[in-house]
Each structure stands twice: as C-alpha cells, then as structure tokens.
PDB file of C-alpha atoms in Angstrom:
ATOM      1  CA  UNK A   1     -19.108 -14.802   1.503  1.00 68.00           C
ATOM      2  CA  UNK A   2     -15.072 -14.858   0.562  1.00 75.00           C
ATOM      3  CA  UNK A   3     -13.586 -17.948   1.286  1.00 79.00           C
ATOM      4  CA  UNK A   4     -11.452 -18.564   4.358  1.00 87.00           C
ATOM      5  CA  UNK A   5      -7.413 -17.875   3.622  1.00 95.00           C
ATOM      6  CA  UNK A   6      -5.740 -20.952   2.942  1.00 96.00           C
ATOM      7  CA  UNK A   7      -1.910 -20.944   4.166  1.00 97.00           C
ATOM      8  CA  UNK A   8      -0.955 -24.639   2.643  1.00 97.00           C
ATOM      9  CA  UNK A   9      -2.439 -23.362  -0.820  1.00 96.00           C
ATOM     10  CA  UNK A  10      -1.534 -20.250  -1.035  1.00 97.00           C
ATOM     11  CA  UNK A  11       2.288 -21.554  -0.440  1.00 97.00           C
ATOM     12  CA  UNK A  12       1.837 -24.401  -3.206  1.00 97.00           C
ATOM     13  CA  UNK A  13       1.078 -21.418  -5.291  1.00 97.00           C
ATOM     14  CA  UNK A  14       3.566 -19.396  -4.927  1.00 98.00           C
ATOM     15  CA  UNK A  15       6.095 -22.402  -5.844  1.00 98.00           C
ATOM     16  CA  UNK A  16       8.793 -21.303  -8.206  1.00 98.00           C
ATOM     17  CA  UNK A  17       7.426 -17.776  -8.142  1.00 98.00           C
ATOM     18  CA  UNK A  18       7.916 -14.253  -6.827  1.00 98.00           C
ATOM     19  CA  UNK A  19       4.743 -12.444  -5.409  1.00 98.00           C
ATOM     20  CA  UNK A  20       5.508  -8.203  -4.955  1.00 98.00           C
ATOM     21  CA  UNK A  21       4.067  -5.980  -2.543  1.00 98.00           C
ATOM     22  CA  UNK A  22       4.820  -2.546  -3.908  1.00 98.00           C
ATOM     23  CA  UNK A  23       3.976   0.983  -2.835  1.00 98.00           C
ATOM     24  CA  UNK A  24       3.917   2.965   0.853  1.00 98.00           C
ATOM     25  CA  UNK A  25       3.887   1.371   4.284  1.00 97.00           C
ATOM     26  CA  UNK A  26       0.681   0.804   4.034  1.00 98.00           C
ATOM     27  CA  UNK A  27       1.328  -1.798   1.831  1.00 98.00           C
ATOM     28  CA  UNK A  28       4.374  -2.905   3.522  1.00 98.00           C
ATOM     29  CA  UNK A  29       1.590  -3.540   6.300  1.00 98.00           C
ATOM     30  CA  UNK A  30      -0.370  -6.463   4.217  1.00 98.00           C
ATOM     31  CA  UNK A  31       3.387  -7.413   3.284  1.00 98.00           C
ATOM     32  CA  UNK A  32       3.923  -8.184   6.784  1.00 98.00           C
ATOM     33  CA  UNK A  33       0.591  -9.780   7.169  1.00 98.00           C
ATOM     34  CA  UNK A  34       1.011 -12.316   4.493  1.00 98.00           C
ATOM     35  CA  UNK A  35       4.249 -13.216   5.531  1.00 98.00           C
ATOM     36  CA  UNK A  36       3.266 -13.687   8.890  1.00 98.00           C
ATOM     37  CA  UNK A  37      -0.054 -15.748   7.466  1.00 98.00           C
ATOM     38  CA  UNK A  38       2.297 -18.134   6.026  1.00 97.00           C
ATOM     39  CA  UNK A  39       5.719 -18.204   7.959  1.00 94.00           C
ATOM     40  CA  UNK A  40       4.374 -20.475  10.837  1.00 92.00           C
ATOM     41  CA  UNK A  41       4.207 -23.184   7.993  1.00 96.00           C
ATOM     42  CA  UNK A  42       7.653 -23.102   7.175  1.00 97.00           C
ATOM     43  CA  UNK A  43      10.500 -24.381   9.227  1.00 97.00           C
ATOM     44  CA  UNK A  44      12.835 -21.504  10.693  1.00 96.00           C
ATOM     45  CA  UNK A  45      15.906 -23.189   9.077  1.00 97.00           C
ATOM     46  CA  UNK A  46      13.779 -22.983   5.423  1.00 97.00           C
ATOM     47  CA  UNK A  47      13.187 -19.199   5.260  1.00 98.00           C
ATOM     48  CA  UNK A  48      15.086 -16.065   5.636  1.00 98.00           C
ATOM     49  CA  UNK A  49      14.469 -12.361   5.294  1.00 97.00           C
ATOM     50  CA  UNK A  50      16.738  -9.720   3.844  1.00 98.00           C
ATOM     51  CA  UNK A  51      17.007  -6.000   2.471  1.00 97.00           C
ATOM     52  CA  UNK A  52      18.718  -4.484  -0.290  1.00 95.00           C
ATOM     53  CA  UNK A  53      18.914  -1.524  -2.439  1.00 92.00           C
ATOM     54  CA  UNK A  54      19.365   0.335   0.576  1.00 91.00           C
ATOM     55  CA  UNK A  55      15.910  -1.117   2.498  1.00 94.00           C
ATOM     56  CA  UNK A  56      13.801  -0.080  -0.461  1.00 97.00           C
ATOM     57  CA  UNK A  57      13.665  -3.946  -1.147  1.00 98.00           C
ATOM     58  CA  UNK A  58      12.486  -6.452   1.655  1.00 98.00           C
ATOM     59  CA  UNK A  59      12.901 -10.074  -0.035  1.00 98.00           C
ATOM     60  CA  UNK A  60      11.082 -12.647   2.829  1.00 98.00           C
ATOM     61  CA  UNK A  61      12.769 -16.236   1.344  1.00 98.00           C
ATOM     62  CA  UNK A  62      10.992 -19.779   0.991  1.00 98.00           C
ATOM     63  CA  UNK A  63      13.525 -22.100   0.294  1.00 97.00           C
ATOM     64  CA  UNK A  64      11.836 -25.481  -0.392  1.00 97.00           C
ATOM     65  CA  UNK A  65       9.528 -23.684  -2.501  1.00 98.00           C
ATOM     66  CA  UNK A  66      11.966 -21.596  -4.087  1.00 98.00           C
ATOM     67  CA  UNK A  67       9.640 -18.700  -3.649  1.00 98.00           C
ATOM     68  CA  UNK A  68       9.683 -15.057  -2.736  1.00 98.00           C
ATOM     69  CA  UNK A  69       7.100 -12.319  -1.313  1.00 98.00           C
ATOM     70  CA  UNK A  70       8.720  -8.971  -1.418  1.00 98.00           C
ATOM     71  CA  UNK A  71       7.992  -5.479  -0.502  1.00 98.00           C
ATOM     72  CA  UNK A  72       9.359  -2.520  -2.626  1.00 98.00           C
ATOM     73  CA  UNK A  73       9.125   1.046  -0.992  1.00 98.00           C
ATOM     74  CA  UNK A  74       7.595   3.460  -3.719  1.00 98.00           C
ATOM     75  CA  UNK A  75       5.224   5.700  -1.818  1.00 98.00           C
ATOM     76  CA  UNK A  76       4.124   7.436  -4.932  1.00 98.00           C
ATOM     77  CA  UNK A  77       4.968   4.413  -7.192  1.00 98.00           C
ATOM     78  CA  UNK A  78       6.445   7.008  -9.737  1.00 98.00           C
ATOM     79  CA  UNK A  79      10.156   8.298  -8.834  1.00 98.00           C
ATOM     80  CA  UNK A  80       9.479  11.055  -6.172  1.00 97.00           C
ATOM     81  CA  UNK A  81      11.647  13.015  -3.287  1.00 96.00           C
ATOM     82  CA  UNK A  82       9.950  10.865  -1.127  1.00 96.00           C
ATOM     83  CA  UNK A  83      11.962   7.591  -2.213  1.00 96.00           C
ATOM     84  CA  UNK A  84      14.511   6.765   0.593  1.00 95.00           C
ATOM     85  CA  UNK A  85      12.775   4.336   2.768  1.00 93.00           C
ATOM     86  CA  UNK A  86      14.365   5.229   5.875  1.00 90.00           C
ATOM     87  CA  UNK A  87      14.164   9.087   5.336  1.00 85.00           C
ATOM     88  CA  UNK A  88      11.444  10.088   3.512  1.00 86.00           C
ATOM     89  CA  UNK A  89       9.348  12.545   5.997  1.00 83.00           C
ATOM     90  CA  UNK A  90       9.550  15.257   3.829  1.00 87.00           C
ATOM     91  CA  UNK A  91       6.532  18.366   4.042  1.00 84.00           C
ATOM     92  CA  UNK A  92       7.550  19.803   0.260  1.00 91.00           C
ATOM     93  CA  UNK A  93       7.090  16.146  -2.056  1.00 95.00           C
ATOM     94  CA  UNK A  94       7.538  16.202  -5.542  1.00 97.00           C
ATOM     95  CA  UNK A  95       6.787  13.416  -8.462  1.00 98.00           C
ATOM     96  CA  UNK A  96       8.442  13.326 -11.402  1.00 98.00           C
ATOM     97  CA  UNK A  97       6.276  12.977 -14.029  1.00 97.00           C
ATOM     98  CA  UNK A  98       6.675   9.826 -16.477  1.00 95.00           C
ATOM     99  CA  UNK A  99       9.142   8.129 -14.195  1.00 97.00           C
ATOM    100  CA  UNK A 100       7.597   4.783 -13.878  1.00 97.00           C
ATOM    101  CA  UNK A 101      10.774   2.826 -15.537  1.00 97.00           C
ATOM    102  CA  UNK A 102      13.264   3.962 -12.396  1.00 96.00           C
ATOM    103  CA  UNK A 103      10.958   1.668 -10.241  1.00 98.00           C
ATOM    104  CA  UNK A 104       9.810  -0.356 -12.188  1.00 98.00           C
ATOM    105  CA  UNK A 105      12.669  -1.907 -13.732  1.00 97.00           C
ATOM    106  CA  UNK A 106      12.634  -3.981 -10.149  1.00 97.00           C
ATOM    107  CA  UNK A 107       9.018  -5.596 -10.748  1.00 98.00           C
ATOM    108  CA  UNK A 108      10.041  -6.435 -14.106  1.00 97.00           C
ATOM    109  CA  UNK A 109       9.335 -10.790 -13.959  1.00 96.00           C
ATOM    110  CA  UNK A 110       7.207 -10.305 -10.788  1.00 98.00           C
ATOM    111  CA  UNK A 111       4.569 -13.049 -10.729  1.00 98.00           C
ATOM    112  CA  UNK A 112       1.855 -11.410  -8.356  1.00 98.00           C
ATOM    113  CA  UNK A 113       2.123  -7.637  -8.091  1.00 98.00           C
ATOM    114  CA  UNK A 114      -0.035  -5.853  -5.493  1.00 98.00           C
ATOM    115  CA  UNK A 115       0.048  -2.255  -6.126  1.00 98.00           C
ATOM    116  CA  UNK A 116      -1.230   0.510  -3.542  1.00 98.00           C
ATOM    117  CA  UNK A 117      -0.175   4.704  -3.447  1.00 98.00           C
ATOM    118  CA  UNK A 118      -3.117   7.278  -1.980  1.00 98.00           C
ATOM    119  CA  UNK A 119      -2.008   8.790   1.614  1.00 96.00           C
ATOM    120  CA  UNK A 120       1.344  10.584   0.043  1.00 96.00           C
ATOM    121  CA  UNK A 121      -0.788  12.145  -2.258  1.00 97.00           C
ATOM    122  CA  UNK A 122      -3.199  13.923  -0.071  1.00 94.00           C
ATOM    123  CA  UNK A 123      -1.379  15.960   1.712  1.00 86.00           C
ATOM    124  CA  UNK A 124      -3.140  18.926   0.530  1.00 84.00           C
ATOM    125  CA  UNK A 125      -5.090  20.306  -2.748  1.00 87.00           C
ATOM    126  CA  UNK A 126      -2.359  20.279  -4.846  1.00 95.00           C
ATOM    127  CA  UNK A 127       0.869  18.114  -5.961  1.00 97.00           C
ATOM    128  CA  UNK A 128       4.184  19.503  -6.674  1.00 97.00           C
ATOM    129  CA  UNK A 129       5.176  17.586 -10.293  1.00 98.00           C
ATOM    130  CA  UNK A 130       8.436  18.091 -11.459  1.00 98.00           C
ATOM    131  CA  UNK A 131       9.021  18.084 -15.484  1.00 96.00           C
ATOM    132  CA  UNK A 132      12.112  16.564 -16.174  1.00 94.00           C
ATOM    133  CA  UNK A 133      14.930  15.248 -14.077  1.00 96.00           C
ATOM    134  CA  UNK A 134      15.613  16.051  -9.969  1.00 95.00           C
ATOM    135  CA  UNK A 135      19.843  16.253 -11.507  1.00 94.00           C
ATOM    136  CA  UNK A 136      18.735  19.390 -13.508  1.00 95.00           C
ATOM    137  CA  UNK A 137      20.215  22.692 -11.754  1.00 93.00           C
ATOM    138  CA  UNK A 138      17.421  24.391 -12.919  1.00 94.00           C
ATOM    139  CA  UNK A 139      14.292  22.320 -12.232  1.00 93.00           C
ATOM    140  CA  UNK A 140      10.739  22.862 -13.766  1.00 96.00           C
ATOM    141  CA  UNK A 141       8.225  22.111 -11.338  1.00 97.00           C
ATOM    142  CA  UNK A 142       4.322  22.467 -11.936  1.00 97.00           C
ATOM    143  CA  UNK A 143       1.736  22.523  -9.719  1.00 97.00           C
ATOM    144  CA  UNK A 144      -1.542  20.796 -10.408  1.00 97.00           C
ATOM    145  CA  UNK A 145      -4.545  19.345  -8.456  1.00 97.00           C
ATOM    146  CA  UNK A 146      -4.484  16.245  -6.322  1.00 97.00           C
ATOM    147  CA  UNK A 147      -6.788  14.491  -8.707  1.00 97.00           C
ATOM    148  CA  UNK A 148      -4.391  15.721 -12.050  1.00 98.00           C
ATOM    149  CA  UNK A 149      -1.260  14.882 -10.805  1.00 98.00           C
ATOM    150  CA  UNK A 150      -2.925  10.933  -8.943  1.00 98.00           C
ATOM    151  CA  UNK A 151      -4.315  10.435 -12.857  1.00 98.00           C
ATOM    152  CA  UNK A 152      -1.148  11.116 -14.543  1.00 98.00           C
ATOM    153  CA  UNK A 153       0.458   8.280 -11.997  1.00 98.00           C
ATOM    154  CA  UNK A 154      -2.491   5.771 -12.887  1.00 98.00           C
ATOM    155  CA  UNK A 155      -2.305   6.364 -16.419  1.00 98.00           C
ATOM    156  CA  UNK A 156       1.457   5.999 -16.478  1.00 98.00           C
ATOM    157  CA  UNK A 157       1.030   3.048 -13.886  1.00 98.00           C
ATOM    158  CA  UNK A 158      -1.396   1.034 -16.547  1.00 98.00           C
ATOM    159  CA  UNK A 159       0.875   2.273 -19.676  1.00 98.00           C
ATOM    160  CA  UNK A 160       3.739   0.867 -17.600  1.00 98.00           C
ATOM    161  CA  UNK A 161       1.901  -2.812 -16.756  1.00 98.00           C
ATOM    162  CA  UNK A 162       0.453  -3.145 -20.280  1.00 98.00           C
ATOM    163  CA  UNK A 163       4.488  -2.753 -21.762  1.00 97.00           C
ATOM    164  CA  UNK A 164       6.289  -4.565 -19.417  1.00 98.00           C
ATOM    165  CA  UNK A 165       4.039  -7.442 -17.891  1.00 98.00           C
ATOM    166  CA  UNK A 166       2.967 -10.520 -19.706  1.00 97.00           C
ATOM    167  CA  UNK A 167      -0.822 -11.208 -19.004  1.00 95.00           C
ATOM    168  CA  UNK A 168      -0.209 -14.972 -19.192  1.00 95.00           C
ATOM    169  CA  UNK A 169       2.299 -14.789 -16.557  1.00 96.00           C
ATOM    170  CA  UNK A 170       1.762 -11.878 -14.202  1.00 98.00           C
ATOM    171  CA  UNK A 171      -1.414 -11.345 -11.933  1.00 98.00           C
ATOM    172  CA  UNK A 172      -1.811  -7.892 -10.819  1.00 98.00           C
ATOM    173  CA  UNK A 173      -4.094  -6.303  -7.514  1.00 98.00           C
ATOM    174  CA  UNK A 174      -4.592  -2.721  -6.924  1.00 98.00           C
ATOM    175  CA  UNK A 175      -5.072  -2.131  -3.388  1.00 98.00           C
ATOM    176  CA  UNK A 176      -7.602   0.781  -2.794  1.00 98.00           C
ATOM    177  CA  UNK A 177      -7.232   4.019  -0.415  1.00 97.00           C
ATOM    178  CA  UNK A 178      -6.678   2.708   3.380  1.00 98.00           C
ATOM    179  CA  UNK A 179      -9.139   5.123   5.616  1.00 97.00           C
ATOM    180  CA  UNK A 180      -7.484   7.129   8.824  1.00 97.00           C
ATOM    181  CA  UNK A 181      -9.418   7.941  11.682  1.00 97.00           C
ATOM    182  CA  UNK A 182      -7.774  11.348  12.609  1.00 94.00           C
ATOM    183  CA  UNK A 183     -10.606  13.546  12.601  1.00 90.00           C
ATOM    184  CA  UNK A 184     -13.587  11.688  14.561  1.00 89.00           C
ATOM    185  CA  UNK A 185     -16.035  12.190  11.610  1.00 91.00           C
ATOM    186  CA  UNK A 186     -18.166   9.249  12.754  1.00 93.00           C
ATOM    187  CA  UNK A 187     -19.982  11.242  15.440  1.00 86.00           C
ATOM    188  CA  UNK A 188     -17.512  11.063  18.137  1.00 80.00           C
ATOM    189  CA  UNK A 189     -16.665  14.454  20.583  1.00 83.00           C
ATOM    190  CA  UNK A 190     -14.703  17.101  19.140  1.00 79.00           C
ATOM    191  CA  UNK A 191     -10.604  16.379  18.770  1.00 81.00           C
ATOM    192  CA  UNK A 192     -11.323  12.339  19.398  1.00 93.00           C
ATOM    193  CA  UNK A 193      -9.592  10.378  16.863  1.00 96.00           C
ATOM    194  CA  UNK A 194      -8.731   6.487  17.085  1.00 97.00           C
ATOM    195  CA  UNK A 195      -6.764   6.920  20.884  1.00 97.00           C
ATOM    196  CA  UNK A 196      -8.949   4.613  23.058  1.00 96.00           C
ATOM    197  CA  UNK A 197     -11.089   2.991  20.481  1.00 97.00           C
ATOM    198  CA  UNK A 198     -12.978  -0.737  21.031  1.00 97.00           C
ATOM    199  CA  UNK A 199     -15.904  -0.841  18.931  1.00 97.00           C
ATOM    200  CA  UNK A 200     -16.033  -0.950  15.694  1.00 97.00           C
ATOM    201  CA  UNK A 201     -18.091   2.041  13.805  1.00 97.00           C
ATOM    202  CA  UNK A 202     -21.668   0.454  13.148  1.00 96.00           C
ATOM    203  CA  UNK A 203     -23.361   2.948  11.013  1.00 95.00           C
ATOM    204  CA  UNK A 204     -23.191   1.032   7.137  1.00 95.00           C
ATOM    205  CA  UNK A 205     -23.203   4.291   5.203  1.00 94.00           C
ATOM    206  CA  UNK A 206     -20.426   5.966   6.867  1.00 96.00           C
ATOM    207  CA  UNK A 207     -17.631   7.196   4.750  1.00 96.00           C
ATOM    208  CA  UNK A 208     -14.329   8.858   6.124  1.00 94.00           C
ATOM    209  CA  UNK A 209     -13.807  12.636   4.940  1.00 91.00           C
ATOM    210  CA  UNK A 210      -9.938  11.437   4.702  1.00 92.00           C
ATOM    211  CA  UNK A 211     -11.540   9.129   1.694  1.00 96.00           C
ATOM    212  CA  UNK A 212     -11.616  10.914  -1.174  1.00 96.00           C
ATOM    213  CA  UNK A 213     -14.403   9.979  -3.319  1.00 96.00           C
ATOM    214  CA  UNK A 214     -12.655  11.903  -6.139  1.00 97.00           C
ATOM    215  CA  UNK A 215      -9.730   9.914  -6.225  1.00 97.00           C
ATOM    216  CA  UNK A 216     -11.741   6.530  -6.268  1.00 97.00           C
ATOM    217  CA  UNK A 217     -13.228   8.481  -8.925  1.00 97.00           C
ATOM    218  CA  UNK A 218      -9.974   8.665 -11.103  1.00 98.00           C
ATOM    219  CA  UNK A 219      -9.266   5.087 -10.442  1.00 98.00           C
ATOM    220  CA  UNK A 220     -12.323   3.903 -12.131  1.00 97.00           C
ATOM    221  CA  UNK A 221     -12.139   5.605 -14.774  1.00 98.00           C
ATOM    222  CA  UNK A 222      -9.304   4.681 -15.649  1.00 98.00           C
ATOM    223  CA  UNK A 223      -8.862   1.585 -14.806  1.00 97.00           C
ATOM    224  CA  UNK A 224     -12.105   1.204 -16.997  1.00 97.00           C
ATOM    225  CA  UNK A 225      -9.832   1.879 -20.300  1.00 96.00           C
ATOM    226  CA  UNK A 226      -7.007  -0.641 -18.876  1.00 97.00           C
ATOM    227  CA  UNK A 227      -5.543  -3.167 -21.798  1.00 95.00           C
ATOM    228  CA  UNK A 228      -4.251  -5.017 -19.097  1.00 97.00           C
ATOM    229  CA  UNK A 229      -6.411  -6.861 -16.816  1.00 96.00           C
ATOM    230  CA  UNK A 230      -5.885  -5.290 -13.437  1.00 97.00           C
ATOM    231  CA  UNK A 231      -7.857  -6.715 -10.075  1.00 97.00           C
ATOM    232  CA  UNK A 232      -8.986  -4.069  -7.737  1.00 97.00           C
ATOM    233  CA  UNK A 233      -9.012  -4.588  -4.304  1.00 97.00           C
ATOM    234  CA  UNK A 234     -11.233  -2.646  -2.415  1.00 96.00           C
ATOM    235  CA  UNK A 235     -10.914  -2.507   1.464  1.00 98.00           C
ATOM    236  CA  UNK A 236     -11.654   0.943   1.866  1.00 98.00           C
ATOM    237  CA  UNK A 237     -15.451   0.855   2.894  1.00 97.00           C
ATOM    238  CA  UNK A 238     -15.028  -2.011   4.980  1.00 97.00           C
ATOM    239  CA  UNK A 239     -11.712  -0.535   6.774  1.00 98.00           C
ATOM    240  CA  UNK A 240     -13.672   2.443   7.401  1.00 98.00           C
ATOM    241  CA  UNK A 241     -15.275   0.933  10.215  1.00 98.00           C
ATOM    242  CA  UNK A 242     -12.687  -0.061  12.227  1.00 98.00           C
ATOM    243  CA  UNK A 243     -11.654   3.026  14.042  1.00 97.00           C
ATOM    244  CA  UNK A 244     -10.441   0.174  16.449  1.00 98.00           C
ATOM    245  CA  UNK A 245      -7.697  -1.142  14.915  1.00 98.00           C
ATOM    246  CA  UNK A 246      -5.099   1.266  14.557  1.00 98.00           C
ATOM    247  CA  UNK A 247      -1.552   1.067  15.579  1.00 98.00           C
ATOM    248  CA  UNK A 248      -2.379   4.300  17.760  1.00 97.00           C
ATOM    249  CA  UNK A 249       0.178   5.098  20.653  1.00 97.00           C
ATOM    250  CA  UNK A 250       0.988   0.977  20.849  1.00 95.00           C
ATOM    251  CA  UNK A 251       3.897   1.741  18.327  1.00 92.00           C
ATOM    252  CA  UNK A 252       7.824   2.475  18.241  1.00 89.00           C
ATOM    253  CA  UNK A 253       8.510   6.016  18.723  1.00 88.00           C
ATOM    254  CA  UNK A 254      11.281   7.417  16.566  1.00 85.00           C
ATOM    255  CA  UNK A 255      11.414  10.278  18.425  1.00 88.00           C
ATOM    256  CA  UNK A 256      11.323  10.410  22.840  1.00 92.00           C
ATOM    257  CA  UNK A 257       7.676  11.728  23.487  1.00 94.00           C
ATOM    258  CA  UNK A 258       7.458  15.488  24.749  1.00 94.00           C
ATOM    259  CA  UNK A 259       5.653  16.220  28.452  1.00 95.00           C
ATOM    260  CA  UNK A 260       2.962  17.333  26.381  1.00 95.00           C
ATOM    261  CA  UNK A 261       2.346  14.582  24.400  1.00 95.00           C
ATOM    262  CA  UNK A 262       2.922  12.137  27.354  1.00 94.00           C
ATOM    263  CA  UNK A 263      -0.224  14.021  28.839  1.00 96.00           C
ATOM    264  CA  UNK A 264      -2.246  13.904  25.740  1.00 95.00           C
ATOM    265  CA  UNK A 265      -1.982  10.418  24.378  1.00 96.00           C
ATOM    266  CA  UNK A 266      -4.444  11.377  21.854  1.00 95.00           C
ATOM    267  CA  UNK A 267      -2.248  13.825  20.145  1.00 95.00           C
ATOM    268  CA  UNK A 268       0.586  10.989  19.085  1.00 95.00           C
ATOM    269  CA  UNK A 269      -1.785   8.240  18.239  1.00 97.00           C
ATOM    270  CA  UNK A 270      -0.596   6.962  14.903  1.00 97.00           C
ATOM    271  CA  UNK A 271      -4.332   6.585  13.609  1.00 97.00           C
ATOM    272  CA  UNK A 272      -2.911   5.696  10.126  1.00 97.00           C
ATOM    273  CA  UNK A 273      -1.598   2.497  10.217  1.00 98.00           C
ATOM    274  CA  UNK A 274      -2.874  -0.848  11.771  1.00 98.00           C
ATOM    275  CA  UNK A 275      -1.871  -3.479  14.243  1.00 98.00           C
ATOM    276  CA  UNK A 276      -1.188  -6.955  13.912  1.00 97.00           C
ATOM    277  CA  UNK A 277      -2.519  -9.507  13.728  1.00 97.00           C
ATOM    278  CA  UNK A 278      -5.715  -7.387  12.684  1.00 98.00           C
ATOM    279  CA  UNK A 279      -7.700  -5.631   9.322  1.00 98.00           C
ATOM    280  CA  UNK A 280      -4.994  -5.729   7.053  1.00 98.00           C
ATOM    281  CA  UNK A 281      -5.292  -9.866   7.871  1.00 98.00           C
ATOM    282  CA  UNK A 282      -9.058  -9.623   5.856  1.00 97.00           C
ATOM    283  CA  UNK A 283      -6.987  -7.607   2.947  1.00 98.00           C
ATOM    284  CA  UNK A 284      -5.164 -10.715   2.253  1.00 98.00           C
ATOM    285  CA  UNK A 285      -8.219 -13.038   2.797  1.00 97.00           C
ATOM    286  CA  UNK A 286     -10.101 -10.842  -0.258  1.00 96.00           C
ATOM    287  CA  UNK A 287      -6.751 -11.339  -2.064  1.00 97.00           C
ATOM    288  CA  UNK A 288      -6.444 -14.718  -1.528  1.00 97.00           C
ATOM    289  CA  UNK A 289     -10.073 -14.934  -2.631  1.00 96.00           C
ATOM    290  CA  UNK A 290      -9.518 -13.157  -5.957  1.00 96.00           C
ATOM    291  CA  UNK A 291      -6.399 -14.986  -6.513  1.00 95.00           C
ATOM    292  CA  UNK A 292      -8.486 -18.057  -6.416  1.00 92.00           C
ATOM    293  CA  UNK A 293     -12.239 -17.507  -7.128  1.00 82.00           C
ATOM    294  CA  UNK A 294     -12.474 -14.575  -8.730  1.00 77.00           C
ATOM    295  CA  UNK A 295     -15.939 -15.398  -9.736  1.00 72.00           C
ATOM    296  CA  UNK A 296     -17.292 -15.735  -6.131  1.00 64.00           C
ATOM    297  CA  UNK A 297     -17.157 -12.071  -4.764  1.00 60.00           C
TER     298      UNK A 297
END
C-alpha cells in the first residue's frame, strides 16, 4: 500500500527548487497532473504559467515558494527530427546519435527530473540513427533495431546524468512505457480498441502486445550498471488495465473530422493518451511515494 499524495507536502518540498518533467506528451500528461494536484493550493494571484524556447519549455510558477515544475518536450530525449513541439508528426524520424548535451544543457540544476521516451520509438522494427550532425549536406544515417538504437539513448541518457547531475542534489525518476489500447488484445471483438470503454480489464496477467517486453528488457539492464542512482517508475502493468481511461474521441481535433470518421468513432479514438483527472493521477501518487518512502513499495 503507497501512501496517499500529499499536496501541502509535496509543495513544502519543492520550496526553493525546480522539479522537471522531461520527454513526450506522455509525460507532459503527469506534468499536467501534478500541476493540477497542487494548483488548487495556491492562490491565482501566486502562480503563473509560461512557454519559451519556442513551447519546448512549459515553466508552471509558485511564487511564495519560489518554485518551479516544468515540462521540456524531447520525445526521444536525444536531439531528433522530431523536436519542434508544435510540429513534430513526422512518419520518417531520425535520432542523432550522442546528442544528449543539445537537451540537456536545459536540465542542467534541475532538482527532480522525471524522465520518460518509449512510444516515438516503436514505430516499427527499426530506427533511423543519424551519425553526425542534421547541418551536414551529406548525412550518414544507419539503420538499426528498435532495441539497438532505445539502448544507445539509455546508455547515453545514464552517461549524461552521471556527468552532469550531482547525486546530493538532484533526484531522478524514470517513467516506464505507457500501454495503448489500439488493438483490443484483451479479448475484445475484432477492430475494438478503447472507443466506448467502462470497465477496467480484470484479467491480472494481461500484458499489451504494444508493451514491448524487449525494451523493458534494455532498461534493466542497463539501468542495472547505472553509477547514478536512478528511481524507476513503473506504471506500465498497472496502466495496462485501464482500457477505460483514454482520452479517446473526448479530445481537440487538430484537424475537422471526415464523414467517415464521424460514422466510425472508433477509427479517431486517440487510445494513446489519458484523460484528466484520471491514471496518470496514480503516476504521481507512486512518485510522490518514492519521493518520500522509498522503502515502503
């Protein structure tokens, strides 16, 4: 049993000190959710929210604490095609390998980083990984497996923490793969996804094919040879129940829905990300509770 979050604490914590939420918008999700776990506390005239380096940054302000819980857009955490976080839906994504510094120079003096990347990288079998720099008129790209090219951004990831951070100072989370609910996997009729969902998936071994064991794989191992302490946080087995509590078609549209679509509510369901107030709620309670007893769970 976790303990129940704590608003009032988890404020006096963050007193003085700048807590980081950085990776996809998955992430950006528990951003929101923390921030809106806390802002009710907090006069309106006493806090403020802002964007910068062209909305990769969201900075949400607390002024009588002098504190700050951000959200940095890096979907692939290294420096990627992918990095504009307004347009950024592009089919052919490439990583530049050993980029970590162009990002990272931004979480440099972070006190709580909470780190997540998975979704971008599975969009097939294989990652494009570009050798070099995306200014080079001639580029060198490689192409290597899913699993290669997700270890190469974990071990640059810890070889980046264990040069930059200071272990007295910094806390950092690792926020495990979120599940999708796409493919009705969990027994459901063929083409169902998460459209129309209200219960909860009850069988306790059931594990999403959109999981990858393999990459979870990766992560232990090499978080296993990490000189800096990293906490994981895993939400993935217990997210994979809730094919209930995605955004699905109760989201903005970017684009005007097609006849089609409008007649097939199942096809647009956006059975990636999650509502709120909701799951990603319970992702800050377990990091609240690993902030604060680690030793309990």
């Amino acid at each position: 049993m976790i303990n129940r979050f704590n608003a009032t604490l988890m404020l006096e914590s963050l007193r003085g000190k700048r807590m980081m939420f950085v990776g996809d918008s998955l992430n950006r999700g528990q951003y929101v959710s923390m921030v809106c776990l806390l802002h009710r506390l907090i006069p309106e005239d006493k806090k403020s929210m802002e964007t910068y380096n062209n909305d990769a940054l969201t900075v949400f302000r607390v002024k009588d604490y002098n504190a700050t819980i951000e959200f940095y857009w890096a979907p692939f955490l290294l420096e990627s095609n992918s990095d504009n976080a307004v347009v950024h839906r592009i089919s052919d994504r490439i990583v530049r390998k050993g980029s970590m510094n162009k990002h990272g120079r931004h979480w440099k003096g972070v006190d709580i980083l909470v780190f997540n990347t998975y979704l971008w990288w599975v969009t097939g079998q294989d990652m494009k990984i570009l050798k070099g720099s995306f200014k080079d008129v001639e580029k060198e790209i490689m192409q290597i497996s899913t699993e290669d090219a997700y270890r190469m951004a974990m071990k640059s990831l810890l070889r980046w923490v264990t040069r930059n951070l200071d272990r007295e100072k910094t806390r950092v989370f690792f926020t495990s793969m979120s599940p999708t609910h796409s493919k009705g996997d969990w027994g459901g009729e063929a083409g169902e996804n998460c459209y129309n969902q209200t219960t909860p998936i009850v069988d306790p071994n059931y594990w999403g094919s959109d999981s990858r064991k393999s990459i979870m794989k990766v992560i232990g191992e090499e978080f296993s040879k990490s000189e800096f302490p990293i906490t994981f946080l895993n939400i993935t087995q217990l997210s994979s129940y809730r094919k209930d509590a995605h955004t699905s078609i109760y989201k903005k549209q970017w684009n005007p829905l097609t006849t089609e679509q409008l007649a097939n509510p199942a096809s647009y369901a956006d059975c990636i990300h999650w509502c709120l107030p909701g799951l990603q709620d319970t992702w800050n309670e377990l990091l609240f509770a690993k902030l604060f007893h680690p030793d309990l769970i």
